[in-house]
Structures are given as structure tokens and as C-alpha cells.
PDB file of C-alpha atoms in Angstrom:
ATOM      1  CA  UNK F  16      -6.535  31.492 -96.018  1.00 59.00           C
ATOM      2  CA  UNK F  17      -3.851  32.693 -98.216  1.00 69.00           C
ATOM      3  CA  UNK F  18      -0.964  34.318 -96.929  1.00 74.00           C
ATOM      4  CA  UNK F  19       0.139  38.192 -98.376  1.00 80.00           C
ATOM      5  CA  UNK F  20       3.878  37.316 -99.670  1.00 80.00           C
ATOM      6  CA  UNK F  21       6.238  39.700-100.205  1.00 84.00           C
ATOM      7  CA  UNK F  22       7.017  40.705-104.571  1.00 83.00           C
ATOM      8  CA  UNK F  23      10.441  39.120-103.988  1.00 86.00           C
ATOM      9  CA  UNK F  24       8.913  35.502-102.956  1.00 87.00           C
ATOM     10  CA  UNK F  25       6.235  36.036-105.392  1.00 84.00           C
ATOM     11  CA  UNK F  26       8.544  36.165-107.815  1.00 81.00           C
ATOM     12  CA  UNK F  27      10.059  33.568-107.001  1.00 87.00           C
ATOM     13  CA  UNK F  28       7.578  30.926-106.509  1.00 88.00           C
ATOM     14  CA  UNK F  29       6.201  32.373-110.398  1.00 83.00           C
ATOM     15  CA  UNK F  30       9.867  31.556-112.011  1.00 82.00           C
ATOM     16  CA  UNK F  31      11.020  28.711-109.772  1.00 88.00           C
ATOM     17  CA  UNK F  32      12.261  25.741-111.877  1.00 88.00           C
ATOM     18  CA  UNK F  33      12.309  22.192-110.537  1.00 92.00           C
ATOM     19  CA  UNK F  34      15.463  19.911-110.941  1.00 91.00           C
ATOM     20  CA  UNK F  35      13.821  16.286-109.879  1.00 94.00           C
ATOM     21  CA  UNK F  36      10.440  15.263-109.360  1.00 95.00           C
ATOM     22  CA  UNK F  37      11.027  14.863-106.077  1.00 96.00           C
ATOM     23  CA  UNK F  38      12.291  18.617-105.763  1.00 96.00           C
ATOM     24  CA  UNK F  39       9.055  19.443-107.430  1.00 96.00           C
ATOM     25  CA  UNK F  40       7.150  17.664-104.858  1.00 97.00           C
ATOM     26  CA  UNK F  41       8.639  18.869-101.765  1.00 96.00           C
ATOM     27  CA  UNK F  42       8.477  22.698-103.247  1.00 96.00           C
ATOM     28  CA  UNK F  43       5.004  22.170-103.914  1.00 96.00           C
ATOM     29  CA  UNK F  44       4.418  21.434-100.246  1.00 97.00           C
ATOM     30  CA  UNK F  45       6.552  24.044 -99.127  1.00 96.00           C
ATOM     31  CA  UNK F  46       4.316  26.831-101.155  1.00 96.00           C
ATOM     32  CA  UNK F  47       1.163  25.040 -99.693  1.00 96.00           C
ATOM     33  CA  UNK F  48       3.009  25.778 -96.045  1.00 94.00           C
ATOM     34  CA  UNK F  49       4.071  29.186 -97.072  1.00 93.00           C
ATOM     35  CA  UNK F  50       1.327  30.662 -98.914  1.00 93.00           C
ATOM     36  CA  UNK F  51      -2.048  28.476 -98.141  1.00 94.00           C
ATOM     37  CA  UNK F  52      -0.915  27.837 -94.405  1.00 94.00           C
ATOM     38  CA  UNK F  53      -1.099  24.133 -94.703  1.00 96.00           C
ATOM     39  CA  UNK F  54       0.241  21.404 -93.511  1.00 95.00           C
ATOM     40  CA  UNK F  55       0.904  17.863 -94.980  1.00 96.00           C
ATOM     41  CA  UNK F  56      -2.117  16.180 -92.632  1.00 96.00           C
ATOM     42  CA  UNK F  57      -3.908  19.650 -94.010  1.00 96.00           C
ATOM     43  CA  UNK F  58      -2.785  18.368 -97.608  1.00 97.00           C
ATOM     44  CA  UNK F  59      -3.548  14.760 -97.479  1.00 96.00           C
ATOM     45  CA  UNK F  60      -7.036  15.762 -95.806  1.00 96.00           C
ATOM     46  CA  UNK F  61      -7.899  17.870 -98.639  1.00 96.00           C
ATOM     47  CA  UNK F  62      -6.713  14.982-100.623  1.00 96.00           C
ATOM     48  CA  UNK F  63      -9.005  12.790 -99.732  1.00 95.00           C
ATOM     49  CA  UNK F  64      -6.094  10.791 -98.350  1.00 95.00           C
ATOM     50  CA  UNK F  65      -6.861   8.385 -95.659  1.00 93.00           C
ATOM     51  CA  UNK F  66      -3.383   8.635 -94.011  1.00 92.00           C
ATOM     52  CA  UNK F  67      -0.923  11.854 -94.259  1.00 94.00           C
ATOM     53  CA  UNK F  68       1.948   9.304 -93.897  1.00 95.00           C
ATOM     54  CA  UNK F  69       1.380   7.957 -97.763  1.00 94.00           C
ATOM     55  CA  UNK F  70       1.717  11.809 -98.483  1.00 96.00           C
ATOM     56  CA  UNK F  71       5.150  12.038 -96.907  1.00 95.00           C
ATOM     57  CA  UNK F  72       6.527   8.485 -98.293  1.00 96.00           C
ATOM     58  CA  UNK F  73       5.871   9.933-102.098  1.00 96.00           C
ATOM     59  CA  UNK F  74       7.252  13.145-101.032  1.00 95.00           C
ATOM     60  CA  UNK F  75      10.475  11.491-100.092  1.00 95.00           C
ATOM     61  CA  UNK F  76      10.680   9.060-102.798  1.00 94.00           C
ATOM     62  CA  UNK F  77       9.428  11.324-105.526  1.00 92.00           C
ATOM     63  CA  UNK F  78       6.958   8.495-106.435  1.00 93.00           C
ATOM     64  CA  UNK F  79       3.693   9.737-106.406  1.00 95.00           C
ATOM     65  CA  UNK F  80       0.579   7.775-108.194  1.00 94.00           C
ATOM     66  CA  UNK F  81       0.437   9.793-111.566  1.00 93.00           C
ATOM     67  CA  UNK F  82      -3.777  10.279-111.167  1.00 95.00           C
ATOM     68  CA  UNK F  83      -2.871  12.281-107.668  1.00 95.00           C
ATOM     69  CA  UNK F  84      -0.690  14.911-109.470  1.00 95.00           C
ATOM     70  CA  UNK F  85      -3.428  17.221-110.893  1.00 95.00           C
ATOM     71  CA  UNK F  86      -5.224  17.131-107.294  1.00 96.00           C
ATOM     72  CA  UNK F  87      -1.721  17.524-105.548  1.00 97.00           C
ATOM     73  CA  UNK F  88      -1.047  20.651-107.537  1.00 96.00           C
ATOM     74  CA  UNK F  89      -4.353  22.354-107.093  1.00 96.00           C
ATOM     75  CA  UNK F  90      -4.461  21.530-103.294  1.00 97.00           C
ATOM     76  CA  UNK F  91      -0.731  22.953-102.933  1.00 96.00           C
ATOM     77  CA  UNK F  92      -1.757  25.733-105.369  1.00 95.00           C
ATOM     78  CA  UNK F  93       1.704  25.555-107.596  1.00 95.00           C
ATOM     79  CA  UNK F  94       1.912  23.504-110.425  1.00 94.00           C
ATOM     80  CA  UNK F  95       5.886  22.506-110.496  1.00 94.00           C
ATOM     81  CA  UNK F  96       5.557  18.976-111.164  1.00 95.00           C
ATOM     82  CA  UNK F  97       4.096  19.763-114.224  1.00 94.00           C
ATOM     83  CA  UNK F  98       6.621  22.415-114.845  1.00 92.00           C
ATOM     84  CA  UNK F  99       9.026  19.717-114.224  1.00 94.00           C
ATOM     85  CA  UNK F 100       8.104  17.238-116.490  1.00 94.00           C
ATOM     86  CA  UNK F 101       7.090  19.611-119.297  1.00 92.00           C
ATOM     87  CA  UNK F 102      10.691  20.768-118.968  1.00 90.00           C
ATOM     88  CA  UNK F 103      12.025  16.693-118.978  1.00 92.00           C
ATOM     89  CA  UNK F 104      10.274  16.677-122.075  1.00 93.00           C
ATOM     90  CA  UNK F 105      11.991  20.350-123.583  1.00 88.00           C
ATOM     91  CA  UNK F 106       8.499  21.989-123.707  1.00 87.00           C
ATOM     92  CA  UNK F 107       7.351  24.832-121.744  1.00 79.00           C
ATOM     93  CA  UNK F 108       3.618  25.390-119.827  1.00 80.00           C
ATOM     94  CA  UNK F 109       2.086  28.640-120.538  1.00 75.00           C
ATOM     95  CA  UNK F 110      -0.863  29.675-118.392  1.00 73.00           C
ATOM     96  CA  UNK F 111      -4.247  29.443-120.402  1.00 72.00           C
ATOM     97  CA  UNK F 112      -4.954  33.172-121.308  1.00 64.00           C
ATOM     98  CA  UNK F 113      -7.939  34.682-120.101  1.00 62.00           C
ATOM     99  CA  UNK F 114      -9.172  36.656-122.966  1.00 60.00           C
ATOM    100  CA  UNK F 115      -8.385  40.209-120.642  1.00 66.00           C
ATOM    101  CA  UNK F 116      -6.871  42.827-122.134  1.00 71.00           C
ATOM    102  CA  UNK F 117      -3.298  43.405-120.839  1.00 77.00           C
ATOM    103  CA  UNK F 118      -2.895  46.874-118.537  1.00 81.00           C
ATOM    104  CA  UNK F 119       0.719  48.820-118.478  1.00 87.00           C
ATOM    105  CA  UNK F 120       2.229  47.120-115.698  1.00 85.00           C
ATOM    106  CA  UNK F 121       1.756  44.375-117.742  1.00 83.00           C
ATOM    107  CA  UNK F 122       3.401  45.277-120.929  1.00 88.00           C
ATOM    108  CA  UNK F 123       6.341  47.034-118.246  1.00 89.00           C
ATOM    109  CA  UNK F 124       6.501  43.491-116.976  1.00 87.00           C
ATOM    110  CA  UNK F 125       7.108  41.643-120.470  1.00 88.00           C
ATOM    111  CA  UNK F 126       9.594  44.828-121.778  1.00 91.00           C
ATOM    112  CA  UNK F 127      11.449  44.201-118.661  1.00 90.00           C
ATOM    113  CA  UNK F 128      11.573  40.195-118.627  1.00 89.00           C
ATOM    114  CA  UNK F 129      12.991  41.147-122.200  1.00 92.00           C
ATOM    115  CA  UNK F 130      15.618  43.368-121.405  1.00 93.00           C
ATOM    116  CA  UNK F 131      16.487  41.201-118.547  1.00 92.00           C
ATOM    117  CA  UNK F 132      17.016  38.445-120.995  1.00 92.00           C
ATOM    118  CA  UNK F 133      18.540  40.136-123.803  1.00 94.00           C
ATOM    119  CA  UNK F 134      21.322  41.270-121.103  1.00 93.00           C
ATOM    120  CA  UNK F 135      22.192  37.954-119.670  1.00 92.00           C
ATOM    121  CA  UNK F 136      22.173  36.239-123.067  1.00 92.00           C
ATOM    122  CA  UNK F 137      24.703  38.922-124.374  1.00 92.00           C
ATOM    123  CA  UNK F 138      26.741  38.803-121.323  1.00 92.00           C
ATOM    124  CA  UNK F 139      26.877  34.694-121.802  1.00 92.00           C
ATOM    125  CA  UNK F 140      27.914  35.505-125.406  1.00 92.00           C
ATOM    126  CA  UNK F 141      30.622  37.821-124.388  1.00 92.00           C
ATOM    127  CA  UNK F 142      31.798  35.117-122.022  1.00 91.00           C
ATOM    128  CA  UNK F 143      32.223  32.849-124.794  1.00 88.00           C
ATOM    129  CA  UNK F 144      30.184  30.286-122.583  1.00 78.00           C
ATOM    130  CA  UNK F 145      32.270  30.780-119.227  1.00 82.00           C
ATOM    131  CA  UNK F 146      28.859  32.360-117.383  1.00 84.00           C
ATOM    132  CA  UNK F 147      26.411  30.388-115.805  1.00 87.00           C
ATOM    133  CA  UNK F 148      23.832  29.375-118.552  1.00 87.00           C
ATOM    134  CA  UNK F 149      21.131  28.828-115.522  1.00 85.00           C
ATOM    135  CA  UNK F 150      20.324  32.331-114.816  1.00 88.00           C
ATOM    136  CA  UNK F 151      20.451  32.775-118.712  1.00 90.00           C
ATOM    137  CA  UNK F 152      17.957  29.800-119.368  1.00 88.00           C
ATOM    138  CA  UNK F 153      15.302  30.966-116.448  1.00 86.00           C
ATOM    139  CA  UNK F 154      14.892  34.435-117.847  1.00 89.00           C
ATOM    140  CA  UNK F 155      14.824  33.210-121.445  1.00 90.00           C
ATOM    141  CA  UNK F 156      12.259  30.168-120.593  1.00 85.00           C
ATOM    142  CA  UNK F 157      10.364  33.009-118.232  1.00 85.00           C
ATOM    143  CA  UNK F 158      10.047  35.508-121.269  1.00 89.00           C
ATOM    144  CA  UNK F 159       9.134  32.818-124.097  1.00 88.00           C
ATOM    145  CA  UNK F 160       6.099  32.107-121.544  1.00 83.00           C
ATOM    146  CA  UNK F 161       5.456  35.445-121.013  1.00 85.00           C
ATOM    147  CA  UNK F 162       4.959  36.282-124.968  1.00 88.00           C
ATOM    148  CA  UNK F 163       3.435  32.855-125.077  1.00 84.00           C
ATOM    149  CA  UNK F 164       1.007  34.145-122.872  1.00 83.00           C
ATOM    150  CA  UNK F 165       0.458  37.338-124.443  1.00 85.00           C
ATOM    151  CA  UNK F 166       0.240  35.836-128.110  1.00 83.00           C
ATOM    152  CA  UNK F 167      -2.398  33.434-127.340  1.00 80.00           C
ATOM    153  CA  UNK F 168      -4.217  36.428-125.445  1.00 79.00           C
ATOM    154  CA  UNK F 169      -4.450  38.610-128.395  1.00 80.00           C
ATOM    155  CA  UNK F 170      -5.204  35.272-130.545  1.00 77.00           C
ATOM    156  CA  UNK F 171      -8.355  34.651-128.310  1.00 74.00           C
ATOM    157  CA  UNK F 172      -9.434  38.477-127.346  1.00 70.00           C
ATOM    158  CA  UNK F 173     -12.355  38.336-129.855  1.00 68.00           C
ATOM    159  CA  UNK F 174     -13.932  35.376-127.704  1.00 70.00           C
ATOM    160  CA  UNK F 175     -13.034  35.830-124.044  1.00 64.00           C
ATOM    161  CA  UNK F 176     -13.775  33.157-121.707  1.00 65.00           C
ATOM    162  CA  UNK F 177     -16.498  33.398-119.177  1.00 60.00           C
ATOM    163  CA  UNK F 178     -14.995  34.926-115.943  1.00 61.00           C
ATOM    164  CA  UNK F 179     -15.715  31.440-114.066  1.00 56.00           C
ATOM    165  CA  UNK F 180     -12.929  31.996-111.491  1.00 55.00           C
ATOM    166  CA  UNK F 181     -13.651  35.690-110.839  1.00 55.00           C
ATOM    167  CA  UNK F 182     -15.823  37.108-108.154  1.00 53.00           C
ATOM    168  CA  UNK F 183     -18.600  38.984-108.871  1.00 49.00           C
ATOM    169  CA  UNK F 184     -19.296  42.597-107.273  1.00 49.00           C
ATOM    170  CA  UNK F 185     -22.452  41.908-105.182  1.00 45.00           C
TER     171      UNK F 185
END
């Protein structure tokens, strides 16, 4: 049962940024704790683990068998060690568009994520480089994805998907 966050930790768990695979790992429980309720015996259960303490030791070491990842993600619900080694690698994930056409708050959303952007870079600029280039590469890196997103939307709106993952009116 999925917990009702608040917009601020929404927000936050949609533009959080990984800094080690074994940051990635530990947030991803964390979000599983926070948002699905569950806990790492939960986790490893759901797994298909046969001990919870295997779960922990990769946790800790930031080791985890490469195959688990994918399950590890989808059972935690966040995919940040993805996002982390995408962002090893100096790509970016964009979430696979659905085909839906985008509603106001969601063109308010990507105007916004581009002001926000344009701002910080142009205050980094004026610093000549003394800011903090972190805040300046999340909201960049948020609003690429974002028109990402979008792009491949409108690319794909003559052939939506099927609507496997939403629920039908009964």
C-alpha cells in the first residue's frame, strides 16, 4: 500500500541524483520504506531472496549481482541505480512516453523547470563559475529529461501504446 507523500518529497524522490552505487542502493530502500511501507525482509521476500541478510550485505557494500538490479528497482519502486550508472556513463534516462497527450499543468511544469534552469545557469555565468554548479546541473539534467520526454511523446502520439498499466473504469 502506497503511502500519500507530500509535493515537496515527491519532488524530490523524481529529481534525486545518486553519487555512488551504493548511495543509489540505500535510497532505493529508503523510498521502498517511505513510500511502499516496506521493509528490507519485505524487500528480499518480494525478491525471491531466501535470506534478507544478503539484501543488507549488498546494500552496504554497494555490490549487488547485476541480474537483481531490474527486480530491485521495481520492488523498491525508484529506479536510481540506473539513474546512477546512466549518469557514470554521461547519458541521461528519460521515462518511455506514453503516447498521452500532455494537459496544462504539464506544459506549466516544463515552462517552469525552464525558467528555473535558465535562472541558475545565468546566475552561474554571472558568477564567473564561483556558484555551486550542482543545483545548476540537477535542474538542467531535470529539464533535458523533461523535453526528452515531451519530444518523444509528440514523436509517438500517432501510435499510442496500449494503456497496459492503467486501470480500467469497471
Amino acid at each position: 500500500m502506497a503511502v500519500k507523500l507530500s509535493p515537496a518529497r515527491r519532488a524530490f524522490w523524481k529529481r534525486y541524483q545518486p553519487s555512488s552505487c551504493r548511495d543509489a542502493l540505500h535510497k532505493c530502500k529508503e523510498h521502498a520504506r517511505e513510500v511502499l511501507n516496506l521493509s528490507v525482509e519485505r524487500i528480499a521476500d518480494l525478491m525471491g531472496l531466501p535470506d534478507h541478510w544478503n539484501l543488507y550485505k549488498w546494500i552496504e557494500s554497494g555490490r549487488m549481482p547485476f541480474v537483481l538490479l531490474p527486480l530491485y528497482e521495481s520492488v523498491c519502486g525508484i529506479n536510481l541505480a540506473s539513474r546512477w550508472m546512466a549518469a557514470t556513463q554521461g547519458r541521461l534516462l528519460v521515462d518511455m512516453p506514453t503516447g498521452r497527450g500532455a494537459d496544462t499543468a504539464d506544459l506549466v511544469q516544463l515552462g517552469g523547470g525552464f525558467q528555473q534552469a535558465v535562472q541558475l545557469l545565468s546566475d552561474f555565468y554571472k558568477a564567473n563559475g564561483g556558484a555551486d554548479a550542482a543545483p545548476v546541473l540537477d535542474a538542467l539534467r531535470a529539464h533535458l529529461q523533461s523535453v526528452a520526454f515531451h519530444h518523444a511523446n509528440v514523436a509517438g502520439f500517432a501510435e499510442p501504446e496500449l494503456p497496459f498499466n492503467q486501470t480500467q473504469p469497471e
